[in-house]
XYZ file of C-alpha atoms in Angstrom:
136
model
C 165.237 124.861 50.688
C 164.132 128.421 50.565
C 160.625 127.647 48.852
C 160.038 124.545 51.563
C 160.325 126.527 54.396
C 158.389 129.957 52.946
C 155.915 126.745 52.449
C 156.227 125.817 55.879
C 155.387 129.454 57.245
C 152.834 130.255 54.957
C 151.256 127.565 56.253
C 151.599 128.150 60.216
C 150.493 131.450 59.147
C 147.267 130.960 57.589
C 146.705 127.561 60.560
C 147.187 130.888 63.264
C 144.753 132.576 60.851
C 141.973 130.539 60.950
C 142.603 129.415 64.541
C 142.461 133.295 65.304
C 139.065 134.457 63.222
C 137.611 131.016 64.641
C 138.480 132.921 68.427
C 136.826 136.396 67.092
C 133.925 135.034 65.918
C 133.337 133.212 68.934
C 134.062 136.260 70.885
C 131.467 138.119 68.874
C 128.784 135.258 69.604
C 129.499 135.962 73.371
C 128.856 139.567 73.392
C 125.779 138.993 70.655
C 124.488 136.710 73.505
C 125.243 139.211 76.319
C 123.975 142.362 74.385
C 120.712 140.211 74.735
C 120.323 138.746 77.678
C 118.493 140.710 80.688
C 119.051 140.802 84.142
C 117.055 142.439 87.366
C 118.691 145.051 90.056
C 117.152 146.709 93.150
C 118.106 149.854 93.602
C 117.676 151.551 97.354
C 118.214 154.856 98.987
C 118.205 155.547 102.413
C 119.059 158.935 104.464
C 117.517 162.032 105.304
C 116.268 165.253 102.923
C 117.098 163.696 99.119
C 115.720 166.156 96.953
C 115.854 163.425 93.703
C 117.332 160.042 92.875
C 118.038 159.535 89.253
C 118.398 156.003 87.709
C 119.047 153.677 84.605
C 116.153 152.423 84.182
C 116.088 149.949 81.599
C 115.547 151.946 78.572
C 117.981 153.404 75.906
C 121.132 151.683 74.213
C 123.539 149.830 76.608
C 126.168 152.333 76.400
C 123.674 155.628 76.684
C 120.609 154.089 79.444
C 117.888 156.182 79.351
C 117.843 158.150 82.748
C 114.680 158.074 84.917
C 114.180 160.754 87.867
C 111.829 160.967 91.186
C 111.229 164.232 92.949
C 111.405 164.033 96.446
C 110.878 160.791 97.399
C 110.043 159.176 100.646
C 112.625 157.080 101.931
C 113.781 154.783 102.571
C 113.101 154.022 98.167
C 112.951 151.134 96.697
C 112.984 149.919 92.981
C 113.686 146.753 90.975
C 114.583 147.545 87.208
C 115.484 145.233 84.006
C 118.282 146.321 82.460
C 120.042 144.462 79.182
C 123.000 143.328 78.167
C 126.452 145.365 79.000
C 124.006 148.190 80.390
C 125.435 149.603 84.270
C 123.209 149.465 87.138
C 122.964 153.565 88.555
C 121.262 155.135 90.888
C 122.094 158.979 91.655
C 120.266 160.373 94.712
C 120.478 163.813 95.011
C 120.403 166.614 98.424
C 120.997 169.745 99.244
C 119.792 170.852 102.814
C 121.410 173.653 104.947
C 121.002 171.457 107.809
C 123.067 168.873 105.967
C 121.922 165.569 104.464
C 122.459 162.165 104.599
C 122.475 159.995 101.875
C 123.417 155.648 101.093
C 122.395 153.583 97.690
C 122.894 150.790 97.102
C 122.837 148.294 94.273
C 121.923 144.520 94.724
C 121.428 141.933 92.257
C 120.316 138.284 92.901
C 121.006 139.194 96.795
C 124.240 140.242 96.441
C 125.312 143.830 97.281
C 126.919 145.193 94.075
C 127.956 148.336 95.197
C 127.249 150.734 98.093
C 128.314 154.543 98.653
C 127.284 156.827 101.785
C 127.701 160.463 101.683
C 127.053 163.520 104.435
C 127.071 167.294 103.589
C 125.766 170.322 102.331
C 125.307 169.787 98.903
C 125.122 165.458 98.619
C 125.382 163.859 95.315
C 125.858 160.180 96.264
C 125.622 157.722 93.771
C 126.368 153.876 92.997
C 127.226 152.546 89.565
C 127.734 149.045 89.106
C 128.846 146.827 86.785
C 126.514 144.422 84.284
C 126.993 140.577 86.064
C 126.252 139.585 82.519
C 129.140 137.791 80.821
C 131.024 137.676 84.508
């Protein structure tokens, strides 16, 4: 009786197994897929007296974007990137102005407002990050 029913779990066991790796490897096609796929943000920045507005802009590994910068731009900004994969949308603008500065980003992708942040002050370091919409 012992032998039929080791039998009998050995056999649920390696069924979960297989069921389980079949899951993983699944899994793993969705994030191959995902790692490749591309999709398109606009970043903007609006206020008064930014100094510099950093931003992932496309380039570098998913986890460690490459980081573009402009030097006082004229606002209100404006720029549509292609980023990849798992890669965050970020924009950073930057101000420091004694009279104090004004600063709001935003991130939009396919019309939708992905994130938004406002900030007033001395010293302003404002900055959106959003999330990839791939694999959502």
């Amino acid at each position: 009786m012992n032998r039929t029913i080791r039998a009998a779990v050995c056999a649920v066991a390696v069924t979960g197994l297989a069921l389980g790796l079949s899951s993983c490897s699944e899994a793993v096609d969705q994030v191959d897929k995902a790692v490749d796929e591309t999709y398109e943000v606009t970043y903007e920045v609006t206020g008064k007296n930014v100094d510099s507005i950093e931003f992932h802009g496309g380039g570098g590994k998913a986890m460690e974007p490459k980081i573009e910068s402009v030097s006082k731009p004229e606002l209100p900004w404006k720029k549509t990137v292609t980023l990849r994969g798992i890669m965050p949308a970020a924009v950073m603008p930057v101000a420091a102005d004694a009279e104090g500065a004004q600063v709001t980003c935003k991130i939009i992708h396919k019309g939708e407002v992905l994130e938004e942040q406002s900030a007033k002050g001395l010293v302003t370091a404002g900055g959106c990050t959003a999330e990839s919409p791939i694999g959502k």
